[in-house]
Amino acid sequence: NAGVTQTPKFRILKIGQSMTLQCTQDMNHNYMYWYRQDPGMGLKLIYYSVGAGITDKGEVPNGYNVSRSTTEDFPLRLELAAPSQTSVYFCASSYSTGGGNQPQHFGDGTRLSIL
Amino acid sequence: EDQVTQSPEALRLQEGESSSLNCSYTVSGLRGLFWYRQDPGKGPEFLFTLYSAGEEKEKERLKATLTKKESFLHITAPKPEDSATYLCAVQTSNYQLIWGAGTKLIIKP
């Protein structure tokens, strides 16, 4: 049972480069999320999606883009990488019926350094 | 402003020494409070959801409780394998999830 799978696990980028962080889930969850986790701080929501073809900004969307063409996949795109984007990125998914209280299931993260 | 604060930042206990972690919150309406466990190099793993003041949930050596302003995660007779960072998150009335920074728990054998 794979759950939420993120690739790559580690990556080093140079300032100004671009990359895509991949996320796929096999639980048929309709909601998917991207977070960043910085030392000493709570998880910050970057973008989320309530279903295929629908995405919306979270708390810290600047410098990122997402797409959701299928239920399973939710890639996160970094354009023109900056040192401030050095972080650990987590993808999560949940099943929500509108009540909004279903727990989120997380992948193991992508550790990204921008040098 | 919606805010979730966890204390202490870090807690070192001897094996078998019971204690509690705190998650205090000031939010615009509470739909639910979640506790997660995070091991080094891994994503958060769901533990409990609490919905209303007075509610309690248990799992092995862990018990979570909820009041109108805070939640406690009680750890009874912990073992080294309970060492992890424990995160709490609060879902507000507009479905936003606010995360605390976590408590790093270390259990020494």
CSV table of C-alpha atoms in Angstrom, one decimal:
chain,number,residue,atom,x,y,z
A,1,ASN,CA,0.0,0.0,0.0
A,2,ALA,CA,2.1,3.0,-1.3
A,3,GLY,CA,-0.1,5.9,0.0
A,4,VAL,CA,1.5,9.2,-1.0
A,5,THR,CA,4.8,9.0,-3.0
A,6,GLN,CA,7.1,11.9,-3.5
A,7,THR,CA,10.1,12.2,-5.8
A,8,PRO,CA,12.9,13.1,-5.7
A,9,LYS,CA,13.8,12.7,-2.0
A,10,PHE,CA,16.7,15.1,-2.2
A,11,ARG,CA,17.7,17.8,-4.7
A,12,ILE,CA,20.2,20.6,-4.9
A,13,LEU,CA,19.4,23.5,-7.3
A,14,LYS,CA,21.3,26.6,-8.4
A,15,ILE,CA,19.7,30.0,-8.0
A,16,GLY,CA,17.5,30.6,-11.1
A,17,GLN,CA,17.0,27.0,-12.0
A,18,SER,CA,13.6,25.4,-12.3
A,19,MET,CA,12.3,22.0,-11.3
A,20,THR,CA,9.1,20.0,-10.6
A,21,LEU,CA,8.5,18.0,-7.4
A,22,GLN,CA,6.4,15.0,-8.2
A,23,CYS,CA,3.5,13.7,-5.9
A,24,THR,CA,1.2,10.8,-6.6
A,25,GLN,CA,-1.3,9.0,-4.3
A,26,ASP,CA,-3.1,5.7,-4.8
A,27,MET,CA,-5.9,6.2,-2.2
A,28,ASN,CA,-8.4,7.9,-4.6
A,29,HIS,CA,-8.4,11.0,-2.4
A,30,ASN,CA,-10.1,14.0,-3.9
A,31,TYR,CA,-8.1,16.6,-1.9
A,32,MET,CA,-4.3,17.1,-2.3
A,33,TYR,CA,-2.0,19.6,-0.7
A,34,TRP,CA,1.6,21.0,-0.9
A,35,TYR,CA,3.3,22.2,2.3
A,36,ARG,CA,6.7,23.5,3.1
A,37,GLN,CA,8.3,22.8,6.5
A,38,ASP,CA,11.1,25.1,7.8
A,39,PRO,CA,13.0,24.6,11.1
A,40,GLY,CA,11.1,25.8,14.1
A,41,MET,CA,7.9,26.6,12.2
A,42,GLY,CA,4.7,24.9,11.5
A,43,LEU,CA,3.8,23.5,8.2
A,44,LYS,CA,2.8,26.2,5.7
A,45,LEU,CA,0.3,25.5,2.9
A,46,ILE,CA,1.5,26.4,-0.6
A,47,TYR,CA,-1.3,25.2,-2.8
A,48,TYR,CA,-4.1,22.8,-2.6
A,49,SER,CA,-6.6,21.0,-4.9
A,50,VAL,CA,-10.1,19.8,-4.2
A,51,GLY,CA,-10.2,17.6,-7.4
A,52,ALA,CA,-8.8,17.2,-10.9
A,53,GLY,CA,-8.7,20.4,-12.7
A,54,ILE,CA,-9.2,22.6,-9.6
A,55,THR,CA,-6.4,24.2,-7.7
A,56,ASP,CA,-6.1,27.2,-5.3
A,57,LYS,CA,-3.5,29.2,-3.4
A,58,GLY,CA,-2.6,28.5,0.2
A,59,GLU,CA,-0.7,30.8,2.6
A,60,VAL,CA,2.7,31.0,0.8
A,61,PRO,CA,2.1,30.4,-3.0
A,62,ASN,CA,4.6,33.0,-4.4
A,63,GLY,CA,7.3,31.4,-6.6
A,64,TYR,CA,5.4,28.1,-7.1
A,65,ASN,CA,2.8,26.7,-9.5
A,66,VAL,CA,0.7,23.5,-9.5
A,67,SER,CA,-1.5,21.5,-11.8
A,68,ARG,CA,-3.9,18.7,-11.2
A,69,SER,CA,-4.8,16.8,-14.4
A,70,THR,CA,-5.6,13.5,-12.7
A,71,THR,CA,-6.9,12.5,-9.3
A,72,GLU,CA,-3.6,10.7,-8.5
A,73,ASP,CA,-1.0,13.3,-9.4
A,74,PHE,CA,-0.3,16.8,-8.1
A,75,PRO,CA,3.1,18.2,-9.2
A,76,LEU,CA,4.6,21.3,-7.7
A,77,ARG,CA,6.7,23.5,-10.1
A,78,LEU,CA,9.4,25.9,-8.9
A,79,GLU,CA,10.3,28.6,-11.3
A,80,LEU,CA,13.5,30.7,-10.9
A,81,ALA,CA,14.6,29.0,-7.7
A,82,ALA,CA,15.6,31.4,-4.8
A,83,PRO,CA,17.6,30.6,-1.6
A,84,SER,CA,14.3,31.4,0.4
A,85,GLN,CA,12.8,28.2,-1.2
A,86,THR,CA,15.3,26.0,0.6
A,87,SER,CA,13.0,23.8,2.6
A,88,VAL,CA,11.4,20.4,3.1
A,89,TYR,CA,8.4,20.0,0.9
A,90,PHE,CA,5.5,17.7,1.8
A,91,CYS,CA,2.6,16.5,-0.3
A,92,ALA,CA,-0.5,15.3,1.4
A,93,SER,CA,-3.9,14.0,0.5
A,94,SER,CA,-7.2,13.5,2.2
A,95,TYR,CA,-10.8,12.4,1.5
A,96,SER,CA,-13.2,15.2,2.2
A,97,THR,CA,-16.9,15.2,1.8
A,98,GLY,CA,-17.3,18.8,2.7
A,99,GLY,CA,-17.3,18.3,6.4
A,100,GLY,CA,-13.6,19.0,6.2
A,101,ASN,CA,-12.5,16.9,9.2
A,102,GLN,CA,-10.7,14.0,7.5
A,103,PRO,CA,-7.0,13.6,8.4
A,104,GLN,CA,-4.4,14.2,5.8
A,105,HIS,CA,-1.9,11.5,4.7
A,106,PHE,CA,1.6,12.6,4.0
A,107,GLY,CA,4.5,11.6,1.8
A,108,ASP,CA,8.0,11.4,3.1
A,109,GLY,CA,9.0,14.8,1.7
A,110,THR,CA,11.5,16.3,-0.7
A,111,ARG,CA,14.5,18.0,0.8
A,112,LEU,CA,15.5,20.9,-1.5
A,113,SER,CA,18.5,23.1,-1.2
A,114,ILE,CA,19.0,26.2,-3.4
A,115,LEU,CA,22.6,27.4,-3.6
B,1,GLU,CA,-5.0,36.2,14.1
B,2,ASP,CA,-5.4,32.4,14.1
B,3,GLN,CA,-2.5,30.9,16.1
B,4,VAL,CA,-1.4,27.4,17.3
B,5,THR,CA,1.4,27.2,19.9
B,6,GLN,CA,3.0,24.0,21.1
B,7,SER,CA,5.0,23.7,24.3
B,8,PRO,CA,7.6,22.7,25.2
B,9,GLU,CA,9.7,22.9,22.1
B,10,ALA,CA,11.7,19.9,23.3
B,11,LEU,CA,11.2,17.4,26.1
B,12,ARG,CA,13.7,14.8,27.4
B,13,LEU,CA,12.3,12.0,29.5
B,14,GLN,CA,13.6,8.8,31.0
B,15,GLU,CA,12.0,5.6,29.8
B,16,GLY,CA,8.8,5.1,32.0
B,17,GLU,CA,8.6,8.8,33.0
B,18,SER,CA,5.1,10.0,32.1
B,19,SER,CA,4.5,13.6,31.0
B,20,SER,CA,2.3,15.8,28.8
B,21,LEU,CA,2.7,17.9,25.7
B,22,ASN,CA,0.6,21.0,25.2
B,23,CYS,CA,-1.1,22.6,22.2
B,24,SER,CA,-2.8,25.9,22.8
B,25,TYR,CA,-4.9,27.7,20.2
B,26,THR,CA,-6.7,30.9,19.4
B,27,VAL,CA,-8.7,30.4,16.2
B,28,SER,CA,-11.9,31.6,14.7
B,29,GLY,CA,-14.0,28.6,15.4
B,30,LEU,CA,-12.8,25.0,15.9
B,31,ARG,CA,-13.9,22.3,13.5
B,32,GLY,CA,-11.3,19.8,14.7
B,33,LEU,CA,-7.9,19.4,16.3
B,34,PHE,CA,-5.4,16.9,14.9
B,35,TRP,CA,-2.4,15.2,16.5
B,36,TYR,CA,0.4,13.8,14.3
B,37,ARG,CA,3.7,12.1,14.9
B,38,GLN,CA,6.7,12.8,12.7
B,39,ASP,CA,9.9,10.7,12.7
B,40,PRO,CA,13.2,12.1,11.3
B,41,GLY,CA,13.2,12.1,7.6
B,42,LYS,CA,9.5,11.1,7.3
B,43,GLY,CA,6.2,12.8,6.8
B,44,PRO,CA,3.7,13.4,9.6
B,45,GLU,CA,1.7,10.4,10.6
B,46,PHE,CA,-1.9,10.8,11.8
B,47,LEU,CA,-2.7,9.9,15.4
B,48,PHE,CA,-6.0,11.5,16.6
B,49,THR,CA,-8.8,13.9,15.8
B,50,LEU,CA,-10.7,15.7,18.6
B,51,TYR,CA,-13.8,17.6,17.8
B,52,SER,CA,-15.2,19.2,21.0
B,53,ALA,CA,-14.2,20.2,24.5
B,54,GLY,CA,-14.1,17.2,26.9
B,55,GLU,CA,-13.4,14.7,24.2
B,56,GLU,CA,-10.6,12.2,24.8
B,57,LYS,CA,-8.9,9.6,22.6
B,58,GLU,CA,-6.4,6.9,23.4
B,59,LYS,CA,-3.9,4.8,21.5
B,60,GLU,CA,-1.4,2.6,23.3
B,61,ARG,CA,0.6,4.9,25.6
B,62,LEU,CA,-0.9,8.1,24.2
B,63,LYS,CA,-4.0,9.9,25.3
B,64,ALA,CA,-5.2,13.2,23.8
B,65,THR,CA,-7.6,15.5,25.5
B,66,LEU,CA,-9.3,18.8,24.4
B,67,THR,CA,-10.5,21.9,26.2
B,68,LYS,CA,-11.9,25.1,24.7
B,69,LYS,CA,-8.4,26.7,24.6
B,70,GLU,CA,-5.9,23.8,24.5
B,71,SER,CA,-5.2,20.1,23.9
B,72,PHE,CA,-2.9,17.8,25.8
B,73,LEU,CA,-1.1,14.7,24.6
B,74,HIS,CA,-0.4,12.6,27.6
B,75,ILE,CA,2.3,10.0,27.3
B,76,THR,CA,2.2,7.2,30.0
B,77,ALA,CA,5.3,5.1,30.7
B,78,PRO,CA,7.0,6.1,27.4
B,79,LYS,CA,9.5,3.8,25.6
B,80,PRO,CA,12.4,4.9,23.4
B,81,GLU,CA,10.3,4.1,20.3
B,82,ASP,CA,8.0,7.0,21.3
B,83,SER,CA,10.8,9.4,20.5
B,84,ALA,CA,9.6,11.7,17.7
B,85,THR,CA,8.3,15.2,17.0
B,86,TYR,CA,4.6,15.6,17.8
B,87,LEU,CA,2.6,18.1,15.8
B,88,CYS,CA,-0.8,19.5,16.4
B,89,ALA,CA,-3.0,21.2,13.8
B,90,VAL,CA,-6.3,23.0,14.2
B,91,GLN,CA,-9.0,23.2,11.5
B,92,THR,CA,-10.8,26.6,11.7
B,93,SER,CA,-14.4,27.4,10.8
B,94,ASN,CA,-13.4,28.3,7.2
B,95,TYR,CA,-11.7,24.9,6.9
B,96,GLN,CA,-8.2,26.3,7.1
B,97,LEU,CA,-5.6,24.1,8.9
B,98,ILE,CA,-3.2,25.9,11.2
B,99,TRP,CA,-0.2,23.9,12.3
B,100,GLY,CA,1.9,24.2,15.4
B,101,ALA,CA,5.7,24.1,15.3
B,102,GLY,CA,5.8,20.8,17.1
B,103,THR,CA,7.4,19.3,20.3
B,104,LYS,CA,10.5,17.1,19.9
B,105,LEU,CA,10.2,14.2,22.4
B,106,ILE,CA,13.3,12.2,23.4
B,107,ILE,CA,12.9,9.1,25.5
B,108,LYS,CA,16.2,7.9,27.0
B,109,PRO,CA,16.5,4.2,27.9
